[in-house]
Structure formats: structure tokens, C-alpha cells
CSV table of C-alpha atoms in Angstrom, one decimal:
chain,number,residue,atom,x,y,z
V,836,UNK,CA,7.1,36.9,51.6
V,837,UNK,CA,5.1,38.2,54.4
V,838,UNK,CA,2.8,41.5,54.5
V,839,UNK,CA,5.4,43.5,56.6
V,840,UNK,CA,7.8,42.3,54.3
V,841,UNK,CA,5.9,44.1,51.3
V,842,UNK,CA,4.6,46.9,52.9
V,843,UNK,CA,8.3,48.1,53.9
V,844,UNK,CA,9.3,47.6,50.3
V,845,UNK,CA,6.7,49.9,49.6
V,846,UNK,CA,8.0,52.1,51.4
V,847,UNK,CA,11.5,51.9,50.2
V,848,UNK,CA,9.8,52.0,46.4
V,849,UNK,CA,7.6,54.9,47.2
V,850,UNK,CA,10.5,57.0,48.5
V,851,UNK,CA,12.5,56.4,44.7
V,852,UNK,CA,9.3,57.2,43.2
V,853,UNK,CA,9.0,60.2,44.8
V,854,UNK,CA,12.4,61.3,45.2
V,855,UNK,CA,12.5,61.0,41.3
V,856,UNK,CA,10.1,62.9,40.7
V,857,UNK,CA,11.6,65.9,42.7
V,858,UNK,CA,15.1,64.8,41.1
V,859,UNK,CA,18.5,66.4,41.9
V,860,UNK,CA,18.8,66.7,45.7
V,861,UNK,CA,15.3,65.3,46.7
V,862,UNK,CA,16.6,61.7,45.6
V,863,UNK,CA,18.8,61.7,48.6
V,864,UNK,CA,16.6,63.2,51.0
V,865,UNK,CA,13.4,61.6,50.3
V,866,UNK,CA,15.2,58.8,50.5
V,867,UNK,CA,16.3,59.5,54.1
V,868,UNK,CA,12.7,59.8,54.4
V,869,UNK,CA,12.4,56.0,53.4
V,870,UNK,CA,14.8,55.2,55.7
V,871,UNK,CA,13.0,57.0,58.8
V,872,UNK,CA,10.2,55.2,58.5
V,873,UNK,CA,11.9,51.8,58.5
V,874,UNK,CA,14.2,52.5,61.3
V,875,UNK,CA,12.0,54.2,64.0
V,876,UNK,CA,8.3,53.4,62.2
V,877,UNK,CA,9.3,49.3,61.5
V,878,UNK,CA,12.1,49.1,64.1
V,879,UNK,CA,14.6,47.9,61.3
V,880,UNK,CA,18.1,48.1,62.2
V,881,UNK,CA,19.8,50.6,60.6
V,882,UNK,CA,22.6,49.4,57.0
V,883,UNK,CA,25.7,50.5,57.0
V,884,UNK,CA,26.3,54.7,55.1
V,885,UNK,CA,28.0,54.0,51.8
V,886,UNK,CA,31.0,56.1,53.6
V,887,UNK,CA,34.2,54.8,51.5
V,888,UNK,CA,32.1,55.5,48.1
V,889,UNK,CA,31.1,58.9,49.4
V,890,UNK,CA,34.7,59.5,50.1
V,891,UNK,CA,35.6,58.9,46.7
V,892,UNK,CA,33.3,60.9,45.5
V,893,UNK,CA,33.9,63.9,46.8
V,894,UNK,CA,37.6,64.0,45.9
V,895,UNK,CA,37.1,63.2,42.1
V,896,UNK,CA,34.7,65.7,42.4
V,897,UNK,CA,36.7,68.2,44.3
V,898,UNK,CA,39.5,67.7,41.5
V,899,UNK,CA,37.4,67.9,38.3
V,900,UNK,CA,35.7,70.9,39.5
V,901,UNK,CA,39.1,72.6,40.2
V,902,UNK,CA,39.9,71.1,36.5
V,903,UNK,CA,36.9,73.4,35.7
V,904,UNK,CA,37.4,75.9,37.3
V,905,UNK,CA,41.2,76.2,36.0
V,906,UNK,CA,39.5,76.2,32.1
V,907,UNK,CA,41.3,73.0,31.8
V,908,UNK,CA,37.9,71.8,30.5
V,909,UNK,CA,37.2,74.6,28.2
V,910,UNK,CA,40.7,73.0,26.5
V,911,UNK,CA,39.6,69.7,26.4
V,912,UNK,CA,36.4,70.8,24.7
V,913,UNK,CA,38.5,72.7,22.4
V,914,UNK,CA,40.2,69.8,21.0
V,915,UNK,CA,37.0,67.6,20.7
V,916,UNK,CA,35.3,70.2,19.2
V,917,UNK,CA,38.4,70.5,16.6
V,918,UNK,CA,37.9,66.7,15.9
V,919,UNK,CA,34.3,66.6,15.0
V,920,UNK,CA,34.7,70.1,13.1
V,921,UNK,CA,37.4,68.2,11.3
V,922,UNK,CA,35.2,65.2,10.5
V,923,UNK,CA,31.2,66.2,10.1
V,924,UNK,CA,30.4,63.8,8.2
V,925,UNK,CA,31.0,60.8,10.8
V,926,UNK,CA,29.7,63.1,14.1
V,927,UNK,CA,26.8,60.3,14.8
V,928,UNK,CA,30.1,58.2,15.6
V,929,UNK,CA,32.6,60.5,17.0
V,930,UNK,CA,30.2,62.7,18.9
V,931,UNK,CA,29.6,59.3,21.4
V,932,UNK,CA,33.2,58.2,20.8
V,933,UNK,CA,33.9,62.5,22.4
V,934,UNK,CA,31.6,62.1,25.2
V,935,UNK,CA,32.4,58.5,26.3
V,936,UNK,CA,36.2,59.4,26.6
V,937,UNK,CA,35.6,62.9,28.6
V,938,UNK,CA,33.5,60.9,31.2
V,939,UNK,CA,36.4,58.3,31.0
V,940,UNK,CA,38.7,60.8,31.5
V,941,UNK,CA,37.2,63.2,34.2
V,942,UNK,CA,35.2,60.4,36.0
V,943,UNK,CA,31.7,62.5,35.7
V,944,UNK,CA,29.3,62.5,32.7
V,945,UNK,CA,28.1,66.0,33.4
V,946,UNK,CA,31.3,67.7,31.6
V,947,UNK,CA,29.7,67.4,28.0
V,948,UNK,CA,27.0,70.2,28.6
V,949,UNK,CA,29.2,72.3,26.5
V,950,UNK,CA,30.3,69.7,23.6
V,951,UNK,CA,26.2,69.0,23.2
V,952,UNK,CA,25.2,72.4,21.4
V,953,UNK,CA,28.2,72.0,19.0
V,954,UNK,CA,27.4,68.6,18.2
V,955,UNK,CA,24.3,69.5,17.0
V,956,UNK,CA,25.7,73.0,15.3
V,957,UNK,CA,27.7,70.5,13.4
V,958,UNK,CA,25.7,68.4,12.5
V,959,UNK,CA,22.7,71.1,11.5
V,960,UNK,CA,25.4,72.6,9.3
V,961,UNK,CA,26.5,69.6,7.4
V,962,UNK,CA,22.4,68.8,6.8
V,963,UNK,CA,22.7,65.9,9.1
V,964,UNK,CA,19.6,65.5,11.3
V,965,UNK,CA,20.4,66.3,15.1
V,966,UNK,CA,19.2,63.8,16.9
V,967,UNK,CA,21.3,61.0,15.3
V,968,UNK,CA,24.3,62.2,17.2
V,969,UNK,CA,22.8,64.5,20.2
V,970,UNK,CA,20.9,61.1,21.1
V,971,UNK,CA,23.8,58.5,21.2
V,972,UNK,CA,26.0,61.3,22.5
V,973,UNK,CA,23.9,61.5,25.6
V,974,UNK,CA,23.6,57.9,26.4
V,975,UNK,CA,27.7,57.8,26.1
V,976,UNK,CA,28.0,60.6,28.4
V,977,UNK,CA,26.8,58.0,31.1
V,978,UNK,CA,27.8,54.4,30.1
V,979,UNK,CA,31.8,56.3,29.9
V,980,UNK,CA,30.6,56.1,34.0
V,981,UNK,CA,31.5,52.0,34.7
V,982,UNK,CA,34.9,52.7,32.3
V,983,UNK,CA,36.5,55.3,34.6
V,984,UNK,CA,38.8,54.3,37.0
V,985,UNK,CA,38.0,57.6,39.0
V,986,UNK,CA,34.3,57.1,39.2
V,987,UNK,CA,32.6,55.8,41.9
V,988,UNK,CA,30.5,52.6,40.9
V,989,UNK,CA,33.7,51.4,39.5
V,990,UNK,CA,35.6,52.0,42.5
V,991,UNK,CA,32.7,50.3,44.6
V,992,UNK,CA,32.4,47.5,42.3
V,993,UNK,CA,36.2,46.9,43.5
V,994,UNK,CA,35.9,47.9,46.9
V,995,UNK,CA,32.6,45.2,47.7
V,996,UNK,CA,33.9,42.8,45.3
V,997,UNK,CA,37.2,42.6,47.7
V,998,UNK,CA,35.0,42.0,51.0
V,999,UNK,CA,33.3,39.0,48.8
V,1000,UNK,CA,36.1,37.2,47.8
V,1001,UNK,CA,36.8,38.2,44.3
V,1002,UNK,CA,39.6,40.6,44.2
V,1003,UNK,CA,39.6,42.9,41.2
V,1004,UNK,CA,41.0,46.0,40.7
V,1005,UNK,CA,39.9,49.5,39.6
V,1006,UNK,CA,41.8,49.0,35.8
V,1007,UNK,CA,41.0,45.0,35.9
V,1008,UNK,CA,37.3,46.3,35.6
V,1009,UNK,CA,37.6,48.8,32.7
V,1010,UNK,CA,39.8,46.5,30.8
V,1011,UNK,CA,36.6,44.7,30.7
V,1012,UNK,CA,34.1,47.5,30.3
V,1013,UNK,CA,35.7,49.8,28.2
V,1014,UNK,CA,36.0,47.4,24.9
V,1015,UNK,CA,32.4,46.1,25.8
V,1016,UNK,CA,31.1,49.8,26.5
V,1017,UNK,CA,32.8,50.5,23.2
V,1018,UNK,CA,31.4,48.0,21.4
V,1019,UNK,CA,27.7,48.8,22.4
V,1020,UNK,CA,28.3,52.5,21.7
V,1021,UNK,CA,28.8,51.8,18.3
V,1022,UNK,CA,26.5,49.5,17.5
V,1023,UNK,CA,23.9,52.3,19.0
V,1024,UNK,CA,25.9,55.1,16.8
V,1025,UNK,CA,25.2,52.5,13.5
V,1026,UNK,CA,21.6,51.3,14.4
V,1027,UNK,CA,21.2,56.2,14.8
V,1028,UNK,CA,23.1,56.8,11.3
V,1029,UNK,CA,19.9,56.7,9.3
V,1030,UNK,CA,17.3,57.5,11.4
V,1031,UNK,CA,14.4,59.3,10.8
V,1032,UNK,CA,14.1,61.5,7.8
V,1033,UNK,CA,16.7,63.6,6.6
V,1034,UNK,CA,16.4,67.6,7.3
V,1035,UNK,CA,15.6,68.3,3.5
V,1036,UNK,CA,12.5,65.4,4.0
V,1037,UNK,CA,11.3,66.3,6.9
V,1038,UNK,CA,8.0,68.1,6.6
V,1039,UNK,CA,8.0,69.4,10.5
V,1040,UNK,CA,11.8,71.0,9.9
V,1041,UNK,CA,11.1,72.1,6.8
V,1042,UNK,CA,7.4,74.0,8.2
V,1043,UNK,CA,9.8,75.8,11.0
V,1044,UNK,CA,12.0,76.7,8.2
V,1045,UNK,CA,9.4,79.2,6.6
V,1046,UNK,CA,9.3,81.1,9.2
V,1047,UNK,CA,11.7,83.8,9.8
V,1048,UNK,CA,11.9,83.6,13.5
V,1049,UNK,CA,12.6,79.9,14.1
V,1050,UNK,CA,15.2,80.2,10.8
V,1051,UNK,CA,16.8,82.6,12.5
V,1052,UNK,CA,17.1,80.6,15.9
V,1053,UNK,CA,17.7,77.4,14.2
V,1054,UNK,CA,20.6,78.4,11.7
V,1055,UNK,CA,21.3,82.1,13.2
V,1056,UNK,CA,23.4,81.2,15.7
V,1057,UNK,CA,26.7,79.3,15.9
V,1058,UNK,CA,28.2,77.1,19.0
V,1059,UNK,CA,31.6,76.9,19.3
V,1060,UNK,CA,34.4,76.9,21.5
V,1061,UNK,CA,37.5,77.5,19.0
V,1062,UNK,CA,37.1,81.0,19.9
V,1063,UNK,CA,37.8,80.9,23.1
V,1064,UNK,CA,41.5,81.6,24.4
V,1065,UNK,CA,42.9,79.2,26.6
V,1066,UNK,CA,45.9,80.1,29.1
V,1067,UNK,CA,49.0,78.5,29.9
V,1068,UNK,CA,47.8,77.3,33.8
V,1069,UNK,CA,44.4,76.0,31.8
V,1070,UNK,CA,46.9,73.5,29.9
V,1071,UNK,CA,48.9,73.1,33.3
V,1072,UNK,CA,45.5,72.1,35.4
V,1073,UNK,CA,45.0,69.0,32.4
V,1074,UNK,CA,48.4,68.1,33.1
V,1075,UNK,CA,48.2,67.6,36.5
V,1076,UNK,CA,44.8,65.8,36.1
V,1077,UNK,CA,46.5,63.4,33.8
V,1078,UNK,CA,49.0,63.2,36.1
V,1079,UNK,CA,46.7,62.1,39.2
V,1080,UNK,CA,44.9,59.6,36.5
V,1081,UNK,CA,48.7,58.0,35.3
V,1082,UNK,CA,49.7,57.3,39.0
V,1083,UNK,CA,46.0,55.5,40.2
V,1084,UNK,CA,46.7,53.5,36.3
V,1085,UNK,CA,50.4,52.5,37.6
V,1086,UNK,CA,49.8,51.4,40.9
V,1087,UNK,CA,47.0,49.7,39.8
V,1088,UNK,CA,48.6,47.7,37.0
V,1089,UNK,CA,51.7,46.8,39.3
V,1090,UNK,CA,48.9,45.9,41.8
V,1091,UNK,CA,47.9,43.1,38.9
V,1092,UNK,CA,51.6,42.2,38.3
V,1093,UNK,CA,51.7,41.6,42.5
V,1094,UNK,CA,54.2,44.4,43.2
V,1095,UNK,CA,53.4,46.6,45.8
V,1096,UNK,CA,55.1,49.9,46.4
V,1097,UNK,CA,52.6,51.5,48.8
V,1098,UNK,CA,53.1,51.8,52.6
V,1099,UNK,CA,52.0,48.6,54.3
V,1100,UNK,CA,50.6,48.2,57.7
V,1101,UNK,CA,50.2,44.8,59.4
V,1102,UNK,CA,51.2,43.1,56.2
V,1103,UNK,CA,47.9,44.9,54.5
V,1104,UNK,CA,48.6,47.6,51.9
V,1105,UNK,CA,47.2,50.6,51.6
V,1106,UNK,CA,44.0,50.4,50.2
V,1107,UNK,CA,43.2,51.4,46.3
V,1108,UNK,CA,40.2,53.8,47.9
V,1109,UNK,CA,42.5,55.3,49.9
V,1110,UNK,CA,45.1,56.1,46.7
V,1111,UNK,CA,42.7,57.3,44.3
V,1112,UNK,CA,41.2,59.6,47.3
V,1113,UNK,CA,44.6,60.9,48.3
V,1114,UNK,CA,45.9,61.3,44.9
V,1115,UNK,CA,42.8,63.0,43.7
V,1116,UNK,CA,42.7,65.7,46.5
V,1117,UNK,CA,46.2,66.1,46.0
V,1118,UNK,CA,45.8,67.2,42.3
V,1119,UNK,CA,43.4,69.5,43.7
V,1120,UNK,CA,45.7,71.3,45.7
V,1121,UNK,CA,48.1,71.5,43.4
V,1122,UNK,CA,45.9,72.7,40.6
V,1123,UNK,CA,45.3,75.7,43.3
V,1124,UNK,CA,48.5,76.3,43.9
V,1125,UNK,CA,50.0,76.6,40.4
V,1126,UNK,CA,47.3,76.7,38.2
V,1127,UNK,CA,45.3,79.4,39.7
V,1128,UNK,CA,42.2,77.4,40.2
V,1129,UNK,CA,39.8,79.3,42.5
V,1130,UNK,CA,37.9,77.2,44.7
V,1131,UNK,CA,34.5,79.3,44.8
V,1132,UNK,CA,34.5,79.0,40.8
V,1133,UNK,CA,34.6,75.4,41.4
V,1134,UNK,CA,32.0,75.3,43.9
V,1135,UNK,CA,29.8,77.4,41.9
V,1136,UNK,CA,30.4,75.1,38.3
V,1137,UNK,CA,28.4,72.7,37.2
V,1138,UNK,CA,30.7,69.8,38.0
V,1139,UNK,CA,31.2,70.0,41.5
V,1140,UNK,CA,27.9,70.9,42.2
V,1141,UNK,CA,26.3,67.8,40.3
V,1142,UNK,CA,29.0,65.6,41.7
V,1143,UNK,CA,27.4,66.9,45.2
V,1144,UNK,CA,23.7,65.9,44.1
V,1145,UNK,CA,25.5,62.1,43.6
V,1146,UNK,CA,27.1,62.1,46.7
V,1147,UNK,CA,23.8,62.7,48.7
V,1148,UNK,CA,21.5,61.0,46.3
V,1149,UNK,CA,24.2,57.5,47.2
V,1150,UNK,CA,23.9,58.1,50.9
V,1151,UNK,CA,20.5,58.2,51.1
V,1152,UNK,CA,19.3,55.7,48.8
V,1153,UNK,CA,22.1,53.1,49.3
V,1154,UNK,CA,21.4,53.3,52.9
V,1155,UNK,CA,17.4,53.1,53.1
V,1156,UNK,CA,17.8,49.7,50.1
V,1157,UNK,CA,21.2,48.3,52.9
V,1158,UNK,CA,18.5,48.6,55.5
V,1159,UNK,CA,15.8,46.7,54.2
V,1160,UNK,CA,18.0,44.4,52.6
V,1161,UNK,CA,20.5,42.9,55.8
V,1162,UNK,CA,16.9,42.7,57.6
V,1163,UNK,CA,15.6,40.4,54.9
V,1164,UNK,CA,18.8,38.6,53.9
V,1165,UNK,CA,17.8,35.3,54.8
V,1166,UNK,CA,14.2,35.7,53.1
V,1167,UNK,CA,15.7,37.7,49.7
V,1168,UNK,CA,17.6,34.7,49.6
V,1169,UNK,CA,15.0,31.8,49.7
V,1170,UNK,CA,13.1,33.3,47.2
V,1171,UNK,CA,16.1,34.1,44.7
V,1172,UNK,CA,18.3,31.4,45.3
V,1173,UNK,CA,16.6,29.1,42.3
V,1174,UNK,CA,16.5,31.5,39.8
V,1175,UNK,CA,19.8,33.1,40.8
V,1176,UNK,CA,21.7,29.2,40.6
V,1177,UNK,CA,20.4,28.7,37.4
V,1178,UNK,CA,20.0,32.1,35.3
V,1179,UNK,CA,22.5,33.8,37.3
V,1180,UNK,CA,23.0,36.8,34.5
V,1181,UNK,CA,19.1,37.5,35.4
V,1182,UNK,CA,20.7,40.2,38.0
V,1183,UNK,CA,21.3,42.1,35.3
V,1184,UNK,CA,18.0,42.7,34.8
V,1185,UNK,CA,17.7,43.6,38.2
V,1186,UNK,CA,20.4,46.1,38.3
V,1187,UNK,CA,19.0,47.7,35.1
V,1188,UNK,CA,15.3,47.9,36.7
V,1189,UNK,CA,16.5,49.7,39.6
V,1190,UNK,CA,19.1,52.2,38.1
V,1191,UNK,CA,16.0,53.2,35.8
V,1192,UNK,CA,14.3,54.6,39.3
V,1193,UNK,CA,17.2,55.8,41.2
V,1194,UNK,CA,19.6,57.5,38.5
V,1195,UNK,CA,22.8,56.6,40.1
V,1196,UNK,CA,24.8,53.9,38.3
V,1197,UNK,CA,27.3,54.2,41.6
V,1198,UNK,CA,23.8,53.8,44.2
V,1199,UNK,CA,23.2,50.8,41.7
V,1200,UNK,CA,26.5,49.2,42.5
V,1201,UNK,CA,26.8,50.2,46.4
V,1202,UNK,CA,22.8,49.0,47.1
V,1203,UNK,CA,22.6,46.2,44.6
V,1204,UNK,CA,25.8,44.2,44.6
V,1205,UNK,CA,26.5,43.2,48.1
V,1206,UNK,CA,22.8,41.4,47.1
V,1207,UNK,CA,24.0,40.4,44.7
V,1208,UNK,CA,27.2,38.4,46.3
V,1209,UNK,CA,25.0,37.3,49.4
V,1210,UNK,CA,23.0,35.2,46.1
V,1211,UNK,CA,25.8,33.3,45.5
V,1212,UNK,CA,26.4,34.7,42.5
V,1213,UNK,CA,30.3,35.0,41.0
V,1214,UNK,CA,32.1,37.3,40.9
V,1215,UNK,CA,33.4,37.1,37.0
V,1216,UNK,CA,29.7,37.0,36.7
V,1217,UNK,CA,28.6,40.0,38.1
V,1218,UNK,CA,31.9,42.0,36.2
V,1219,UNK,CA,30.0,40.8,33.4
V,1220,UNK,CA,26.7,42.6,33.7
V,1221,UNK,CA,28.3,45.8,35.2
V,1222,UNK,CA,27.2,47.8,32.4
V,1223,UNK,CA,23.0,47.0,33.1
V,1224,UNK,CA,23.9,50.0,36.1
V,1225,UNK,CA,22.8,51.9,33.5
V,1226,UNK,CA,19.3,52.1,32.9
V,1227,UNK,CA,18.5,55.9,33.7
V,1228,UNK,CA,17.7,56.8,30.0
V,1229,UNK,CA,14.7,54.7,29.9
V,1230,UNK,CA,12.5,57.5,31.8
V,1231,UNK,CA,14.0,60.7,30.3
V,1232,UNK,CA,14.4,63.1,33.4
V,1233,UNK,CA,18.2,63.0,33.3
V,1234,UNK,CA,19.9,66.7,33.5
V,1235,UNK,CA,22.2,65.0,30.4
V,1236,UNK,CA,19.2,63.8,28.4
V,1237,UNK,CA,17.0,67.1,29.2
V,1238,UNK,CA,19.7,69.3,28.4
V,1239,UNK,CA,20.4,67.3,25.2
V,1240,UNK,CA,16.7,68.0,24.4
V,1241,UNK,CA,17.1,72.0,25.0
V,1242,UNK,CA,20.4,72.0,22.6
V,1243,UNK,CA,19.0,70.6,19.7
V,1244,UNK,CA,17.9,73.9,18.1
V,1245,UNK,CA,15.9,71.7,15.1
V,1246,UNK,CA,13.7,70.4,17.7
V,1247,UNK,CA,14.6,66.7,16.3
V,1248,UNK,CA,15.6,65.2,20.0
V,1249,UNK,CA,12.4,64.9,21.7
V,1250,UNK,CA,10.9,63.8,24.6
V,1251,UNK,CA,7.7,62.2,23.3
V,1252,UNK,CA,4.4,62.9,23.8
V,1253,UNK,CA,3.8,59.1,25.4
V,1254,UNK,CA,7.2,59.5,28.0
V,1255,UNK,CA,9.0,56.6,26.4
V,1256,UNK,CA,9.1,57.1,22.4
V,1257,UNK,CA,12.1,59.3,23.1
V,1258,UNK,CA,15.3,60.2,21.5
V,1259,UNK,CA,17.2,57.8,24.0
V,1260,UNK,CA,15.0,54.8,24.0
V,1261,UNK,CA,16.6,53.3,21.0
V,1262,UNK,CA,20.3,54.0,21.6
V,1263,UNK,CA,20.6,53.4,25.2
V,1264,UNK,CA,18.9,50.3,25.3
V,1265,UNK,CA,21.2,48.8,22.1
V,1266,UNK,CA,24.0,50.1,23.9
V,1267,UNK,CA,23.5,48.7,27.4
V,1268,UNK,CA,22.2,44.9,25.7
V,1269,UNK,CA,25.3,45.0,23.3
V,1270,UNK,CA,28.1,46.6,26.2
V,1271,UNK,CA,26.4,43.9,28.5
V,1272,UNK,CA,26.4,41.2,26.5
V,1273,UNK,CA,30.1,41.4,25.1
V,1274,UNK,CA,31.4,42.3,28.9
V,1275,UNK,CA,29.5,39.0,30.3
V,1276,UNK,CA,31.7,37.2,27.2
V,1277,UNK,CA,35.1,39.1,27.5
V,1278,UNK,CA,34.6,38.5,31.7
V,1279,UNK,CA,34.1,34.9,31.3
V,1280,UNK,CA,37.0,34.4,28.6
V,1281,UNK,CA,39.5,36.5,31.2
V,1282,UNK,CA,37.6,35.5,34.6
């Protein structure tokens, strides 16, 4: 490894440091940054924009948001929020089980900002301590991300795995990461059931508790949803949603079976990319069109404009790390090749390491896997690990996790005064070695 060589990885690991630091938008940009320097400061050759991913992207995003903006959301809230009001006793395992299957279903885990305060209005008023759900709930939020067939590392785990030889599609993947995903979350709900002291022994609760002000903000106010009234085009925008979502699932399964009923050119059918961008725009539209969705709401909600933050945090820091990578393909390559051949799961540590400094389980996927491939690694082998994407939680400057922190009224989801003995060290990293783990097995049984 030469002293260019590491100097221009500095530079490619100083622009995540500092573009993390900045977070939301300056991930991207800082990034670009990165990417400046190497192109017209080293004279590398330019990567190749993650383009197709982008793409993607911005029409699952374009349709959740007008899902949002429809209250189509507010509904599906509703009826999680009936299901844990139904059943507070078991909230540290269907809090997760809620926010896992939203990010599933919508293909973004920032749609659970409203479900967090209830879950911990619940479980304050049933005595249970807060952070046992709030924490697990958070980390499920994200790992739901590599079990949608809508969301964009899964679509690029299909898309780059095609141009390597191992063709898998969007619902082949989940089939594998949804019972491992599964799996983890509940051993991470189990190992949060019991921990720390109960409310009634905890002497920090109990000392807020005497005084008025902090009882009054802790147990004064109530979260809920049930209250809210939700119209008839609301119920129409989930519809069409689930709509969009049942035709990508059936072409995809026939796709399996080897019937194709898409338009062919060439011999070469149209692309799954191209069906889940078409039919996702499409739902858009007609969630405009009939159920009075208004497009500035969308752009102004929370899901479009996070889904945004993605797109431009993946096409900056996919295309600075394709950039120093196909320069030092041949050298990456020599130095990995003996550990790769005979520990090839070891890129799962890899993958985890870098998701925990660029926060995009998608950027994880589009920068890390063509690597990956180029190792020599298999395919089957790589579907395995998919879930180590996810290592954001370690440092806790996610919106999800920070926002989990700000809901917990009791003050029982921390931080940490030290950065990493926080609420989301324990359950994220059970989750992610247990998902992991069982997705490496169920890959090589199926694979």
C-alpha cells in the first residue's frame, strides 16, 4: 500500500468524518468535497454516480410522501397505535415488531416519528420503563430498511448483484432478510424486557417525580393518535400504496417462477428498477388525482424531505468511495484476496464499519458491494451478511435515535455521558449479529 495510496484514503475518510459531523445534507456535499480533491487534486478518474439507485429513490420517496401527505400515514399509525394500546404489556416486543413492518411497508424508516411518543406514553402508563421499547423500536425502524422491497439498498443489492453474475431479485432478498431481520429483533426485544430498574426502583425517576413540574411533563400529557379523524381519500391513498407494493411483489415472484409478462426489447426484459420506479411514480399520481394529496404538503413533510437528505448523501458518498476504489482495484485486491478466500463473511465486518460513518445502509450497498464482488466473494455469501449495512446506531447521531431520545418523557433513553453507553448500543448490535448470523445460515441452505 503506497503513501498516495493512504493519503487519498484520508481524504475519502476525512470527508465521512466530517460530513457526519455536519449530518443531514452535509454528508453528501462534503463528500463531493472528497471527491474534488481526488479528481482534480490526485488526478483520479472519476466512478461512476450511483444514478439507477438515485432513481429509485426519489420515486419511493415521491410516493410515500404523497402517502403522507394524503393522511394515509396518520391511518396506519392509527391502527399500530390500536395494537399496542390493546396489548401494553408486551410493547418491548410489538413496539419493534410496529416499526419494523411500517419501514417494510413504506420503504423509509423515518415514518415512526409519530408512533415513538406513544410507545413510550404506553409504556409510562402501564409502569414499564421507556427505554425497553423506545430503544429496540428505534433500531427496528432501520434494520425494516434491507426487508423492503421498495427501498433502495435492497433494490441495489439486486441491481449490482445482476451485473456480477448472481441474479436475485428484489423479493428473493427479503425472503431472506425478513425471517433473519425478524429473528434478531426479537432476540434484541428479549435481551430489553428486563432492563434496568423498574420505574417504582429507580431512584433518578422517582427524584423527578417529587417535583411538580417534571410530574406534570412526565405523566401530564398524553400521545395519541386515536383521536384523530381519518377521511375516506386517507384510506384510498393506503390502498393505492398497497396496490403499487402488490404489483412490484407479483412481477417479482413470477420473475422467480421464469414468467415474464413485461415488455421485452432485444430479448432483454424490462428491468425490475425500471418497474418499481414506474409503478411507484405512478401511485403518486394517482394518489393526486383521487386522493387529494397535495404535492407542497409532501414536499414540506418529513418523509420526502428525509428521503431527499438520502438521495444526496448516496450520490456523494458512493461516488467519492467508486472513485478511489476502480483506481485501486488491482491493489484492494492483493491485499484482501487471502483473507477474503478464506474468511469470506469478514466483509461483513467491513460493511458494518463503514455504515457506522456514513449512515446510509443504501450508500453501504451501492459503495461497498461492487468491492465486494471484484474480491471474489459469492454472491449467496454476500445475501448473507446484508443485514451488517446496518451499523449507524453505534455512534448515536441518527434523526431516529435522537428523536427517540427527545420522546422519552422519563428521561430513561439516553445518550450517555461517554457517546457509546447508549440506549441503542445493546439492542442494535444483538440485532444486527443475530439478523446476520441467521441470514448467512438461511442464504446458504436456499443459495
Amino acid at each position: 500500500m503506497s503513501i498516495l495510496m493512504i493519503v487519498e484514503l484520508m481524504v475519502v475518510l476525512l470527508a465521512l468524518y466530517v460530513g457526519s459531523r455536519y449530518g443531514s445534507l452535509a454528508l453528501g456535499a462534503i463528500s463531493g468535497i472528497g471527491l474534488a480533491i481526488l479528481v482534480f487534486g490526485f488526478g483520479m478518474k472519476p466512478g461512476n454516480p450511483p444514478t439507477d439507485v438515485i432513481y429509485i429513490i426519489i420515486a419511493a420517496v415521491t410516493c410515500a410522501g404523497m402517502l403522507q401527505a394524503s393522511g394515509g400515514m396518520d391511518w396506519m399509525i392509527q391502527i399500530a397505535e390500536k395494537l399496542l394500546r390493546n396489548h401494553p404489556k408486551w410493547i418491548t416486543f410489538l413496539a419493534p415488531l410496529c416499526t419494523f413492518f411500517l419501514t417494510v411497508f413504506v420503504g423509509t424508516g423515518h415514518v415512526v416519528y409519530t408512533l415513538m411518543p406513544i410507545i413510550c406514553d404506553i409504556a409510562l402508563k402501564k409502569g414499564i420503563r421507556p427505554e425497553r421499547p423506545c430503544g429496540v423500536a428505534s433500531i427496528a425502524s432501520q434494520v425494516g430498511i434491507t426487508c423492503s422491497p421498495i427501498a433502495a439498498a435492497v433494490v441495489a443489492f439486486s441491481a449490482i448483484s445482476a451485473e456480477n453474475g448472481f441474479e436475485i431479485n428484489n423479493i428473493q432478498i427479503v425472503l431472506i432478510s425478513i425471517p433473519a431481520c425478524l429473528c434478531g429483533l426479537m432476540a434484541a426485544a428479549a435481551a430489553s424486557y428486563n432492563r434496568g430498574l423498574d420505574l417504582d426502583k429507580d431512584p433518578q425517576f422517582q427524584a423527578k417525580l417529587k417535583d411538580p413540574e417534571q410530574y406534570n411533563y412526565i405523566y401530564g400529557n398524553s400521545a395519541t393518535t386515536l383521536d384523530k379523524r381519518i377521511a375516506p381519500e386517507a384510506k384510498r391513498a393506503v390502498y393505492v400504496f398497497m396496490l403499487a407494493l402488490g404489483v412490484i411483489v407479483m412481477l417479482s415472484v413470477l420473475q422467480i417462477f421464469g414468467i415474464n409478462i413485461l415488455p421485452s426489447w432485444d430479448g432483454k426484459p424490462l428491468k425490475m428498477n425500471l418497474v418499481i420506479q414506474i409503478v411507484m411514480i405512478s401511485a403518486a399520481a394517482l394518489m393526486i388525482i383521487f386522493c387529494r394529496a397535495q404535492p407542497k404538503k409532501a414536499v414540506a413533510g418529513p418523509v420526502w424531505q428525509s428521503g431527499m437528505v438520502a438521495v444526496v448523501a448516496i450520490y456523494g458518498i458512493a461516488w467519492m468511495a467508486d472513485t478511489y476504489f476502480s483506481n485501486y482495484m488491482p491493489e484492494i485486491q492483493a491485499m484482501l484476496e487471502d483473507i477474503v478466500k478464506s474468511h469470506p463473511w469478514t466483509i461483513a465486518i467491513v460493511f458494518f464499519l463503514v455504515s457506522v460513518l456514513i449512515n446510509s445502509q443504501g450508500a453501504v450497498v451501492v459503495s461497498m458491494l461492487p468491492l465486494a464482488y471484484s474480491l471474489g466473494i459469492e454472491g449467496p455469501i454476500l445475501l448473507g451478511v446484508l443485514p451488517s449495512v446496518y451499523g449507524y446506531f453505534f455512534i448515536p447521531n441518527y434523526p431516529s435515535d435522537i428523536a427517540t431520545v427527545n420522546f422519552d418523557r422519563s428521561g430513561t433513553t439516553i445518550i450517555g455521558k461517554y457517546l457509546l453507553n447508549h440506549s441503542f448500543m445493546m439492542p442494535g448490535l444483538i440485532c444486527v449479529f443475530v439478523s446476520t448470523i441467521v441470514a448467512y445460515a438461511l442464504s446458504m441452505i436456499f443459495f
